[in-house]
Amino acid sequence: VTSSRPRATLATIAATAGVSVATASKVLNGRSDVSPTTRARVQGVLKEHDYIGRAPKSDGKATVELILAGMSTYAMEVIQGVLDEAGGADVDIVVRSHPMAGRPIRSGRPTPWIRELSASGRRAVIGVNIRLSGADLAALARAKLALVLIDPIDIPQLDVTSVGSTNFAGGLAAARHLLSLGHRRIAYLGGPATASCSQARTQGFRGAMEAAGLPILDGYVQLRDFFYEDGLVGGAALLDLPEPPTAVFAGCDQLALGVIEAARARGLRVPEDLSVVGFDDTELARLASPPLTTVRQPLREMGAVALRTALRLASGEKVDSHHVELATTLVVRASAVAATRLSAVAAL
Amino acid sequence: VTSSRPRATLATIAATAGVSVATASKVLNGRSDVSPTTRARVQGVLKEHDYIGRAPKSDGKATVELILAGMSTYAMEVIQGVLDEAGGADVDIVVRSHPMAGRPIRSGRPTPWIRELSASGRRAVIGVNIRLSGADLAALARAKLALVLIDPIDIPQLDVTSVGSTNFAGGLAAARHLLSLGHRRIAYLGGPATASCSQARTQGFRGAMEAAGLPILDGYVQLRDFFYEDGLVGGAALLDLPEPPTAVFAGCDQLALGVIEAARARGLRVPEDLSVVGFDDTELARLASPPLTTVRQPLREMGAVALRTALRLASGEKVDSHHVELATTLVVRASAVAATRLSAVAAL
DNA sequence: CTGAAAGCGCTTACAG
DNA sequence: CTGAAAGCGCTTACAG
């Protein structure tokens, strides 16, 4: 774990392995005319020194790696933002998806893909909805790779740069909107309590209800995951309550769509019989029927900001704040309307 | 447009420009101690020869470029498929989005991004929903870059490798499904007549109707673009017909969602009052309310096949067929149901 | 199977 | 401002 020795050259590799440069070169290139023992020895040294060959032509385009916890309409917007910014900044973006990257961390060793990364000559890396262990962070630092996290699962840490959005304010705005529409029986269907963005939204909701002096009824807060299926079962649970809500605030658009479908399956119409507000404002919200009223996270802008920040970090600049939050805004479409007299009265 | 001269070396550049290698090197690296005239001359020669420097170390991971005509849930599925396959094949994928790349072609010069591409040492390129001019193709060939197109806009050409899906069979299956449900007044809302995939779907629809001995009523075929907004206005046009359809087959999922929303805006329920079938089976279909019955294109598999093919091409292998089509399948969900007695009777 | 030697493509310190 | 010369990091044909 030497912090910063100069890039290893074939000559030093050869010397360390006690062979000629010619032989080392043959091993490197997988030629067949090398004895197995020699080959093994040289390969050992090669690996040990993290040999990566001659420095790449510097005038080649910089490339930054974009790591997704999985593909989704959410990820799609972020990618779009990063790509747009990359076009202007003249950098290449290599995308990879690691479905495991959002899961809890076990070991103390860096995740395999971090090792690969250090050898690949990237300028920086951007992680979306990802969680990194201390070992990962250390490996990245050792490889001198700038890192920016978008909407990190864990609460923003001092030693990682991250960009998010104002989730608390967003939760507040969603609940207030429903309140201002005259709803009183408002339920919340949220994502996992372990994700920091999710916690903030939940507290925003609670805050608004409290400020309005309204109680949160029994069973009116459901915390699951962020998927459509969770919306389906969470929505069902809410609608099957003895005293069902007249409005549901869902912690993301997929959850909201699940609620809408759960309502439809019960013969309930949205927004006539049930108002629904989502969160994110991905493509899904615009294309839903009815079009979804939702809290917009500026995902494209978040992608663009992440890339700009990563590039700045990579060129050695200090960054003002290790965490920035872009503003969320309420986008009013058609899935939430004024509470009917009936339901408003029923709530008294 | 020389077909295949060896990679230019600095020595030949210098000779052509009538300077020493040292001077050429200085120009290449942007050193200041070169006279403006000399610099200009050398730069001219550099550009003329498409100078790209020493061949990159071959043992670095291969990287292939994925070019999208734009970001969408369709593109998202394809990316996912390419990424999955890339993980196994150990190649990096750099993604770029060129919103213009699907537009009609004007000039006889290669598109700017093709020029950049040749210098970047990619192993191959995959284009999604893209159209390439002869000049583009020639530039790619000159750079010895393998190319595979996914769902090309133009009819598959002999000199480009492409992968698509059985659009005609898909169109046929969609229409037959509606027919088997007892619908008679079936309309078609399709994408642009200029896209070959779109033409095939349209003909599939016509074929099924013809085989059933049913006429296609006046105004029952609407050809627009593939966007949600087109579904909205196309759906409106269809529903406002004096004799509106009882079922609509839409040429893609976004169009179908537009139709569903157009119906909702008129107080019509899907599927009770109107059956809708889509095409593609992107995320949108699964998450729609009601969940969309649609013709599935195996977009992930298409991405995976495209990458495998591109890699094979890049390593000099011949490929059996310059165009392969993966099978489409009808996915029955909830947006299309049996025609009500009323509408079935009305159609007689 | 190994390595001395020639060579390639490039860069850089330096003399003019 | 230019280029001859030395040098770097690597590869390859070939002698042993």
XYZ file of C-alpha atoms (C1' of nucleotides) in Angstrom:
728
model
C 0.000 0.000 0.000
C 2.745 2.421 -1.007
C 1.091 5.735 -1.627
C 2.830 7.065 -4.704
C 5.782 5.413 -6.424
C 6.406 6.224 -10.075
C 4.717 4.122 -12.706
C 6.511 0.777 -13.006
C 8.469 0.201 -16.219
C 9.178 -3.102 -17.922
C 12.865 -2.695 -17.122
C 12.242 -2.573 -13.370
C 9.859 -5.495 -13.630
C 12.519 -7.484 -15.475
C 15.202 -6.543 -12.946
C 12.992 -7.486 -10.002
C 12.130 -10.804 -11.607
C 15.747 -11.387 -12.540
C 15.144 -11.739 -16.262
C 15.914 -9.668 -19.337
C 13.542 -7.008 -20.584
C 13.021 -9.157 -23.643
C 11.713 -12.022 -21.577
C 9.529 -9.778 -19.494
C 8.098 -8.378 -22.692
C 7.286 -11.862 -23.930
C 5.406 -12.721 -20.751
C 3.520 -9.455 -20.948
C 2.423 -10.260 -24.463
C 1.557 -13.876 -23.795
C 4.170 -15.328 -26.129
C 4.573 -19.078 -25.843
C 8.344 -19.364 -25.766
C 8.762 -18.793 -22.032
C 9.158 -21.513 -19.403
C 6.207 -21.858 -17.051
C 8.317 -21.031 -13.991
C 9.746 -17.873 -15.486
C 6.325 -16.851 -16.703
C 4.807 -17.336 -13.267
C 7.556 -15.353 -11.606
C 7.311 -12.457 -14.034
C 3.532 -12.414 -13.820
C 3.815 -12.253 -10.068
C 6.044 -9.203 -10.241
C 3.836 -7.627 -12.896
C 0.788 -7.941 -10.696
C 2.603 -6.885 -7.571
C 3.674 -3.659 -9.236
C 0.252 -3.039 -10.805
C 2.023 -2.814 -14.132
C -0.085 -0.821 -16.565
C 2.291 -0.092 -19.390
C 3.477 3.105 -20.958
C 1.498 6.200 -19.995
C -1.320 6.661 -22.477
C -1.012 9.556 -24.933
C -2.117 12.461 -22.826
C -4.012 14.196 -25.607
C -6.486 11.324 -25.737
C -9.888 12.241 -24.369
C -10.309 11.917 -20.636
C -12.705 9.217 -19.616
C -14.755 9.000 -16.460
C -16.547 5.956 -15.202
C -20.220 6.063 -14.296
C -21.307 3.303 -11.948
C -24.979 2.540 -11.503
C -26.588 0.420 -8.807
C -28.935 -0.714 -11.569
C -30.788 0.472 -14.635
C -33.989 2.440 -14.184
C -35.746 5.529 -15.462
C -34.043 7.307 -12.582
C -30.617 6.161 -13.754
C -31.614 7.043 -17.303
C -32.139 10.706 -16.426
C -28.853 10.867 -14.575
C -27.008 9.258 -17.491
C -28.569 11.774 -19.839
C -27.343 14.637 -17.671
C -23.838 13.242 -17.426
C -23.708 12.566 -21.164
C -24.889 16.070 -22.056
C -22.243 17.605 -19.841
C -19.614 15.205 -21.154
C -20.283 16.275 -24.723
C -19.398 19.853 -23.857
C -16.426 18.914 -21.703
C -15.140 16.510 -24.327
C -14.806 13.494 -22.061
C -15.857 9.903 -22.669
C -18.206 8.189 -20.255
C -17.960 4.492 -19.637
C -21.031 3.142 -17.980
C -21.270 0.055 -15.855
C -24.045 -1.356 -13.807
C -23.475 -3.165 -10.531
C -26.770 -4.414 -9.165
C -24.973 -5.369 -5.969
C -23.507 -1.961 -5.381
C -26.443 -0.715 -3.353
C -26.428 -3.649 -0.944
C -25.069 -3.650 2.592
C -21.320 -3.958 2.871
C -19.732 -7.003 4.425
C -16.018 -7.380 3.982
C -13.101 -5.140 4.727
C -11.553 -5.680 1.303
C -12.312 -3.386 -1.595
C -15.048 -4.542 -3.957
C -13.582 -6.298 -7.003
C -14.559 -3.611 -9.482
C -12.637 -0.991 -7.543
C -9.427 -2.943 -8.161
C -10.105 -3.120 -11.871
C -10.833 0.560 -11.921
C -7.473 1.607 -10.571
C -5.693 -0.025 -13.497
C -7.863 1.487 -16.185
C -6.563 5.024 -16.304
C -9.850 6.795 -15.612
C -9.912 10.441 -14.735
C -12.673 10.113 -12.164
C -15.622 8.006 -11.116
C -19.235 8.876 -10.450
C -21.444 6.512 -8.473
C -25.225 6.579 -8.573
C -27.186 5.228 -5.590
C -24.169 3.326 -4.504
C -22.631 2.553 -1.152
C -18.899 2.308 -0.614
C -16.986 0.726 2.226
C -13.990 2.314 3.861
C -11.799 -0.174 2.007
C -13.341 0.933 -1.307
C -12.723 4.569 -0.491
C -9.124 3.812 0.466
C -8.527 1.887 -2.765
C -9.921 4.763 -4.785
C -7.734 7.254 -2.940
C -4.672 5.088 -3.475
C -5.407 5.024 -7.210
C -5.781 8.818 -7.089
C -9.255 8.575 -8.557
C -11.633 11.447 -7.894
C -15.039 10.251 -6.719
C -18.458 11.873 -6.674
C -21.574 10.135 -5.411
C -25.071 10.962 -6.607
C -27.826 10.457 -4.050
C -25.665 8.238 -1.836
C -27.424 5.588 0.210
C -25.594 6.562 3.350
C -25.741 9.965 4.924
C -23.207 12.279 3.219
C -19.805 11.721 4.778
C -17.134 14.328 5.206
C -14.588 12.480 3.105
C -16.745 11.846 0.042
C -18.084 14.433 -2.321
C -21.733 13.933 -3.149
C -24.662 15.599 -4.839
C -28.278 15.128 -3.888
C -31.471 17.119 -3.780
C -33.573 18.708 -1.079
C -35.492 15.620 -0.077
C -36.859 17.010 3.142
C -38.232 20.111 1.445
C -39.664 17.874 -1.270
C -41.508 15.696 1.218
C -42.827 18.781 2.906
C -44.013 20.272 -0.386
C -45.813 17.093 -1.413
C -47.698 16.811 1.866
C -48.551 20.510 1.891
C -49.921 20.279 -1.615
C -52.264 17.491 -0.572
C -53.207 19.427 2.562
C -53.947 22.558 0.543
C -56.213 20.451 -1.647
C -58.305 19.789 1.430
C -57.118 16.264 2.143
C -56.932 15.193 5.778
C -56.546 11.451 5.584
C -53.152 11.402 3.904
C -50.974 8.320 3.926
C -47.298 7.952 3.154
C -45.767 5.069 1.268
C -41.999 5.336 1.442
C -38.779 3.616 0.511
C -36.457 1.805 2.907
C -35.686 3.533 6.185
C -32.020 2.718 5.567
C -31.643 5.112 2.631
C -30.902 8.653 3.742
C -32.923 10.269 0.954
C -35.888 8.194 2.029
C -35.591 9.245 5.650
C -35.570 12.899 4.679
C -38.739 12.523 2.608
C -40.495 10.743 5.436
C -39.570 13.479 7.885
C -40.738 16.117 5.420
C -44.115 14.401 5.326
C -44.329 14.113 9.101
C -43.269 17.723 9.479
C -46.039 18.988 7.242
C -48.685 16.925 8.991
C -47.509 18.084 12.364
C -47.437 21.717 11.304
C -51.025 21.318 10.106
C -51.910 19.879 13.487
C -53.090 16.634 11.941
C -52.479 13.194 13.368
C -50.990 10.448 11.230
C -53.500 7.644 11.447
C -52.631 4.093 12.385
C -51.106 2.179 9.478
C -50.829 5.365 7.427
C -47.047 5.179 7.110
C -45.745 2.235 5.112
C -42.031 1.783 4.557
C -40.928 -0.712 1.933
C -38.531 -0.626 -0.990
C -38.634 1.725 -3.989
C -40.078 -0.712 -6.527
C -43.377 -0.876 -8.365
C -44.294 -4.108 -6.598
C -43.856 -2.367 -3.267
C -46.297 0.266 -4.469
C -48.726 -2.442 -5.432
C -48.713 -4.189 -2.059
C -48.255 -1.015 -0.023
C -51.101 0.636 -1.909
C -53.281 -2.413 -1.343
C -52.530 -2.364 2.380
C -53.470 1.308 2.577
C -56.669 0.990 0.557
C -57.817 -2.031 2.497
C -57.572 -0.177 5.801
C -60.909 0.160 7.639
C -60.562 3.883 7.173
C -58.624 4.264 3.912
C -56.785 7.465 2.982
C -58.144 9.926 0.428
C -54.627 10.735 -0.681
C -51.290 8.945 -0.802
C -47.860 10.500 -1.019
C -45.479 7.947 -2.496
C -41.723 8.135 -1.988
C -40.933 7.686 -5.667
C -42.735 7.538 -9.008
C -42.600 3.754 -9.265
C -44.282 3.447 -5.891
C -46.909 5.953 -7.012
C -47.648 3.911 -10.131
C -48.055 0.838 -7.986
C -50.576 2.673 -5.821
C -52.494 3.831 -8.890
C -52.687 0.279 -10.159
C -53.733 -1.028 -6.738
C -56.536 1.544 -6.802
C -57.591 0.585 -10.309
C -57.670 -3.074 -9.336
C -60.212 -2.086 -6.628
C -62.372 -0.143 -9.037
C -61.139 3.164 -7.635
C -60.294 5.968 -10.025
C -57.346 8.318 -9.665
C -57.757 11.212 -9.072
C -61.549 11.103 -8.580
C -61.509 8.597 -5.725
C -57.896 8.837 -4.622
C -55.209 11.465 -5.030
C -51.617 10.349 -5.513
C -48.387 12.313 -5.461
C -45.049 10.804 -6.451
C -41.399 11.738 -6.138
C -38.570 12.043 -8.728
C -40.367 13.175 -11.872
C -38.841 10.598 -14.153
C -40.320 9.877 -17.609
C -42.791 7.628 -15.827
C -44.562 10.591 -14.244
C -45.125 12.415 -17.506
C -46.324 9.285 -19.319
C -48.622 7.933 -16.602
C -52.368 8.042 -16.973
C -53.364 10.221 -15.273
C -50.133 12.193 -15.590
C -48.537 12.139 -12.177
C -48.281 15.088 -9.840
C -44.836 14.622 -8.370
C -41.868 16.221 -6.671
C -39.197 16.840 -9.246
C -35.599 15.975 -8.512
C -33.446 17.675 -11.148
C -31.759 14.385 -12.049
C -30.175 15.635 -15.262
C -28.721 18.633 -13.535
C -27.507 16.396 -10.723
C -25.683 14.297 -13.296
C -24.165 17.364 -14.905
C -23.078 18.833 -11.573
C -21.569 15.501 -10.541
C -19.470 15.371 -13.698
C -18.316 18.964 -13.404
C -17.371 18.390 -9.782
C -15.578 15.131 -10.545
C -13.539 16.797 -13.288
C -12.653 19.681 -11.017
C -11.596 17.286 -8.274
C -9.531 15.283 -10.752
C -7.580 18.315 -11.837
C -6.649 18.982 -8.244
C -9.048 21.819 -7.507
C -10.636 21.974 -4.089
C -14.382 21.946 -4.030
C -16.358 24.372 -1.844
C -18.618 21.861 -0.216
C -18.361 18.113 0.080
C -22.108 17.827 -0.413
C -24.454 19.953 -2.485
C -28.211 19.639 -2.742
C -30.146 20.887 -5.727
C -33.668 22.161 -5.225
C -36.694 19.935 -5.648
C -39.879 21.434 -7.087
C -43.466 20.304 -7.058
C -44.783 19.503 -10.529
C -48.546 19.624 -10.577
C -50.163 17.324 -13.110
C -53.406 15.402 -12.878
C -53.140 12.682 -10.239
C -54.055 14.797 -7.229
C -57.165 16.970 -6.974
C -59.244 18.642 -4.312
C -60.733 16.280 -1.756
C -64.382 15.636 -2.491
C -66.778 17.107 0.029
C -67.565 13.587 1.079
C -64.069 12.507 1.978
C -63.236 15.835 3.569
C -66.280 15.514 5.797
C -65.601 11.890 6.530
C -62.244 12.863 7.916
C -63.665 15.120 10.601
C -10.892 7.886 -49.253
C -7.937 5.519 -49.434
C -9.186 2.181 -48.214
C -6.387 0.894 -46.051
C -2.954 2.466 -45.707
C -0.933 1.646 -42.618
C -1.274 3.810 -39.535
C 0.636 7.052 -40.122
C 3.831 7.487 -38.086
C 5.356 10.730 -36.911
C 8.307 10.128 -39.210
C 6.144 10.079 -42.328
C 4.260 13.135 -41.107
C 7.563 14.945 -40.624
C 8.833 13.894 -44.028
C 5.644 14.988 -45.765
C 5.724 18.324 -43.992
C 9.419 18.697 -44.731
C 10.499 19.048 -41.087
C 12.406 16.878 -38.632
C 10.659 14.355 -36.432
C 11.627 16.484 -33.480
C 9.739 19.456 -34.814
C 6.730 17.373 -35.736
C 6.734 16.010 -32.201
C 6.753 19.525 -30.796
C 3.742 20.517 -32.868
C 1.945 17.369 -31.821
C 2.517 18.198 -28.176
C 1.651 21.850 -28.479
C 5.100 23.134 -27.507
C 5.546 26.846 -28.006
C 8.934 26.925 -29.698
C 7.675 26.380 -33.236
C 7.027 29.088 -35.809
C 3.371 29.636 -36.665
C 3.912 28.747 -40.321
C 5.671 25.493 -39.552
C 3.074 24.647 -36.958
C 0.244 25.249 -39.405
C 1.903 23.155 -42.092
C 2.538 20.227 -39.751
C -0.947 20.407 -38.307
C -2.328 20.272 -41.814
C -0.413 17.106 -42.578
C -1.345 15.609 -39.212
C -5.009 16.109 -39.885
C -4.766 14.998 -43.478
C -3.259 11.701 -42.411
C -5.696 11.216 -39.514
C -2.682 10.872 -37.268
C -3.632 8.947 -34.134
C -0.310 8.079 -32.554
C 1.201 4.844 -31.518
C -1.122 1.847 -31.365
C -2.590 1.577 -27.861
C -1.394 -1.265 -25.610
C -3.438 -4.210 -26.747
C -3.811 -5.867 -23.354
C -5.884 -3.023 -21.937
C -9.584 -3.849 -21.811
C -11.261 -3.522 -25.143
C -13.771 -0.752 -25.312
C -16.705 -0.483 -27.628
C -18.734 2.597 -28.254
C -22.505 2.564 -27.937
C -24.205 5.363 -29.837
C -27.814 6.219 -29.101
C -30.126 8.396 -31.140
C -31.446 9.575 -27.784
C -32.258 8.419 -24.277
C -35.489 6.535 -23.697
C -36.820 3.477 -21.924
C -36.162 1.676 -25.183
C -32.516 2.723 -25.146
C -32.361 1.859 -21.453
C -33.218 -1.786 -22.122
C -30.689 -2.016 -24.903
C -27.980 -0.457 -22.735
C -28.776 -2.942 -20.009
C -28.376 -5.829 -22.425
C -25.092 -4.518 -23.784
C -23.760 -3.855 -20.280
C -24.677 -7.335 -19.048
C -22.909 -8.927 -21.979
C -19.939 -6.589 -21.589
C -19.449 -7.652 -17.994
C -18.974 -11.234 -19.079
C -16.826 -10.378 -22.075
C -14.708 -7.986 -20.028
C -15.064 -4.981 -22.291
C -15.776 -1.367 -21.396
C -18.739 0.391 -22.938
C -18.613 4.088 -23.616
C -22.036 5.504 -24.212
C -22.867 8.592 -26.164
C -26.112 10.083 -27.222
C -26.571 11.899 -30.506
C -30.096 13.233 -30.760
C -29.369 14.160 -34.371
C -28.245 10.729 -35.388
C -31.710 9.561 -36.371
C -32.362 12.506 -38.668
C -32.251 12.478 -42.435
C -28.785 12.703 -43.911
C -27.699 15.718 -45.872
C -24.042 15.999 -46.681
C -21.594 13.669 -48.313
C -19.020 14.161 -45.571
C -18.853 11.891 -42.571
C -20.706 13.099 -39.469
C -18.321 14.824 -37.043
C -18.524 12.144 -34.378
C -17.372 9.498 -36.815
C -14.131 11.402 -37.280
C -13.552 11.557 -33.549
C -14.312 7.892 -33.256
C -11.573 6.786 -35.587
C -8.978 8.424 -33.382
C -10.169 6.898 -30.137
C -8.941 3.342 -30.451
C -12.290 1.626 -30.041
C -12.687 -2.023 -30.804
C -16.122 -1.652 -32.368
C -19.200 0.540 -32.429
C -22.852 -0.244 -31.892
C -25.513 2.176 -33.073
C -29.070 2.193 -31.767
C -31.828 3.604 -33.993
C -29.277 5.440 -35.969
C -28.858 6.198 -39.639
C -25.515 6.336 -41.340
C -24.588 7.896 -44.673
C -22.301 6.237 -47.182
C -19.585 8.669 -46.128
C -20.012 7.600 -42.496
C -19.764 3.955 -43.450
C -16.648 4.619 -45.502
C -15.015 6.530 -42.650
C -15.754 3.680 -40.272
C -14.328 1.146 -42.707
C -11.215 3.260 -43.175
C -10.719 3.318 -39.416
C -11.204 -0.450 -39.417
C -14.007 -0.156 -36.894
C -16.519 -2.990 -36.738
C -20.080 -1.717 -36.766
C -23.373 -3.257 -35.702
C -26.682 -1.441 -35.918
C -29.641 -2.183 -33.674
C -33.039 -1.615 -35.229
C -31.639 0.547 -38.017
C -33.877 3.263 -39.414
C -33.140 2.265 -42.963
C -33.866 -1.114 -44.405
C -30.994 -3.505 -43.575
C -28.249 -3.019 -46.139
C -25.915 -5.687 -47.381
C -22.793 -3.924 -46.200
C -23.857 -3.241 -42.609
C -24.441 -5.804 -39.938
C -27.618 -5.235 -37.989
C -29.910 -6.837 -35.465
C -33.617 -6.270 -35.205
C -36.721 -8.172 -34.290
C -39.591 -9.714 -36.201
C -41.631 -6.569 -36.554
C -43.968 -7.923 -39.189
C -44.831 -10.983 -37.116
C -45.283 -8.729 -34.117
C -47.736 -6.488 -35.914
C -49.596 -9.543 -37.083
C -49.752 -11.008 -33.573
C -51.051 -7.793 -32.049
C -53.847 -7.454 -34.585
C -54.759 -11.118 -34.323
C -54.968 -10.866 -30.573
C -57.443 -8.017 -30.852
C -59.368 -9.933 -33.512
C -59.505 -13.035 -31.339
C -60.932 -10.886 -28.570
C -63.866 -10.148 -30.833
C -62.864 -6.669 -31.919
C -63.802 -5.586 -35.422
C -63.287 -1.858 -35.379
C -59.535 -1.909 -34.850
C -57.397 1.123 -35.565
C -53.645 1.390 -35.983
C -51.541 4.244 -34.693
C -48.040 3.876 -36.024
C -44.649 5.515 -36.162
C -43.165 7.273 -39.174
C -43.501 5.543 -42.524
C -39.810 6.242 -43.084
C -38.601 3.833 -40.405
C -38.323 0.295 -41.665
C -39.417 -1.284 -38.389
C -42.507 0.865 -38.477
C -43.378 -0.189 -42.008
C -43.144 -3.834 -41.077
C -45.499 -3.406 -38.118
C -47.998 -1.559 -40.267
C -47.942 -4.310 -42.848
C -48.365 -6.929 -40.145
C -51.482 -5.139 -39.007
C -52.863 -4.839 -42.533
C -52.057 -8.461 -43.194
C -54.019 -9.672 -40.194
C -57.024 -7.535 -41.031
C -56.988 -8.694 -44.617
C -56.690 -12.332 -43.598
C -59.707 -11.850 -41.347
C -61.573 -10.382 -44.278
C -62.128 -7.117 -42.478
C -61.910 -3.688 -44.056
C -59.750 -0.999 -42.493
C -62.143 1.883 -41.940
C -61.514 5.420 -43.099
C -59.101 7.265 -40.835
C -58.275 4.066 -38.959
C -54.594 4.180 -39.843
C -52.664 7.092 -38.370
C -48.956 7.433 -39.011
C -47.033 9.904 -36.866
C -43.842 9.748 -34.843
C -43.063 7.380 -31.964
C -43.572 9.856 -29.095
C -46.141 10.097 -26.309
C -47.471 13.356 -27.725
C -48.141 11.608 -31.018
C -50.156 9.038 -29.092
C -52.097 11.818 -27.433
C -53.077 13.561 -30.668
C -53.350 10.369 -32.697
C -55.517 8.787 -30.028
C -57.685 11.893 -29.894
C -58.126 11.840 -33.666
C -59.163 8.194 -33.552
C -61.573 8.574 -30.629
C -63.209 11.638 -32.138
C -64.035 9.791 -35.350
C -67.786 9.543 -36.037
C -67.396 5.804 -35.685
C -64.552 5.349 -33.209
C -62.587 2.117 -32.859
C -63.142 -0.312 -29.989
C -59.470 -1.218 -30.026
C -56.233 0.486 -30.967
C -52.949 -1.158 -31.837
C -50.161 1.333 -31.183
C -46.770 1.063 -32.845
C -44.858 1.482 -29.592
C -45.510 1.678 -25.862
C -45.212 5.451 -25.671
C -47.869 5.795 -28.358
C -50.074 3.360 -26.455
C -49.743 5.414 -23.269
C -50.719 8.501 -25.210
C -53.834 6.733 -26.465
C -54.730 5.621 -22.941
C -54.439 9.168 -21.690
C -56.457 10.506 -24.630
C -59.159 8.006 -23.670
C -59.068 8.990 -20.010
C -59.347 12.653 -20.935
C -62.613 11.748 -22.702
C -63.959 9.844 -19.732
C -63.316 6.512 -21.437
C -61.815 3.681 -19.422
C -59.199 1.253 -20.669
C -59.852 -1.632 -21.093
C -63.603 -1.413 -20.363
C -64.371 1.099 -23.104
C -61.304 0.767 -25.278
C -58.686 -1.938 -25.719
C -55.116 -0.915 -26.384
C -52.098 -2.958 -27.445
C -48.601 -1.543 -27.551
C -45.246 -2.554 -28.988
C -41.765 -2.941 -27.419
C -42.499 -4.035 -23.854
C -40.279 -1.491 -22.175
C -40.597 -0.754 -18.438
C -43.439 1.561 -19.372
C -45.679 -1.355 -20.307
C -45.246 -3.164 -17.025
C -45.740 -0.012 -14.944
C -48.732 1.405 -16.822
C -52.181 1.397 -15.297
C -53.710 -0.762 -16.586
C -50.595 -2.820 -17.285
C -50.137 -2.799 -21.016
C -50.702 -5.742 -23.302
C -47.892 -5.353 -25.780
C -45.640 -7.020 -28.312
C -42.314 -7.723 -26.695
C -39.110 -6.940 -28.518
C -36.284 -8.702 -26.673
C -34.328 -5.460 -26.369
C -31.841 -6.747 -23.825
C -31.083 -9.778 -25.901
C -30.761 -7.561 -28.964
C -28.165 -5.516 -27.118
C -26.296 -8.624 -26.055
C -26.352 -10.102 -29.551
C -25.175 -6.817 -31.021
C -22.180 -6.740 -28.707
C -21.261 -10.362 -29.336
C -21.507 -9.800 -33.053
C -19.495 -6.590 -32.930
C -16.726 -8.296 -30.980
C -16.671 -11.205 -33.405
C -16.492 -8.839 -36.353
C -13.705 -6.875 -34.667
C -11.572 -9.953 -34.255
C -11.829 -10.642 -37.947
C -14.410 -13.424 -37.879
C -16.989 -13.505 -40.582
C -20.572 -13.409 -39.446
C -23.181 -15.781 -40.868
C -25.773 -13.213 -41.708
C -25.535 -9.478 -42.111
C -28.917 -9.125 -40.445
C -30.556 -11.186 -37.728
C -34.026 -10.774 -36.308
C -34.936 -11.954 -32.833
C -38.445 -13.176 -32.203
C -41.144 -10.868 -30.885
C -43.748 -12.295 -28.513
C -47.141 -11.075 -27.425
C -47.269 -10.249 -23.717
C -50.841 -10.268 -22.496
C -51.528 -7.949 -19.594
C -54.628 -5.941 -18.801
C -55.122 -3.226 -21.406
C -56.982 -5.294 -23.979
C -60.079 -7.376 -23.240
C -62.930 -8.989 -25.114
C -65.075 -6.588 -27.094
C -68.293 -5.788 -25.272
C -71.415 -7.133 -26.908
C -72.380 -3.561 -27.661
C -69.309 -2.622 -29.615
C -69.154 -5.959 -31.361
C -72.722 -5.506 -32.521
C -72.171 -1.903 -33.478
C -69.457 -3.007 -35.842
C -71.715 -5.195 -37.912
C 13.859 -21.289 -23.299
C 16.789 -17.085 -22.803
C 18.712 -12.691 -23.747
C 22.028 -9.441 -26.605
C 21.224 -6.628 -30.171
C 18.779 -4.052 -33.553
C 15.018 -1.441 -34.213
C 10.558 1.399 -33.745
C 8.089 5.441 -32.505
C 8.407 8.916 -29.855
C 10.386 12.908 -26.696
C 13.683 16.123 -24.924
C 17.944 18.743 -23.788
C 20.797 21.332 -26.284
C 23.792 23.462 -29.988
C 23.281 26.449 -33.606
C 12.945 28.570 -34.344
C 15.124 24.189 -36.037
C 16.991 19.636 -35.991
C 21.022 16.159 -34.807
C 21.660 13.330 -31.197
C 20.764 10.861 -27.032
C 17.507 8.487 -24.752
C 13.103 5.947 -23.193
C 10.101 2.077 -23.181
C 8.993 -1.346 -25.644
C 9.175 -5.410 -29.294
C 11.146 -8.807 -32.292
C 14.303 -11.680 -35.144
C 17.803 -14.449 -34.119
C 21.982 -16.814 -32.042
C 22.964 -19.801 -28.508
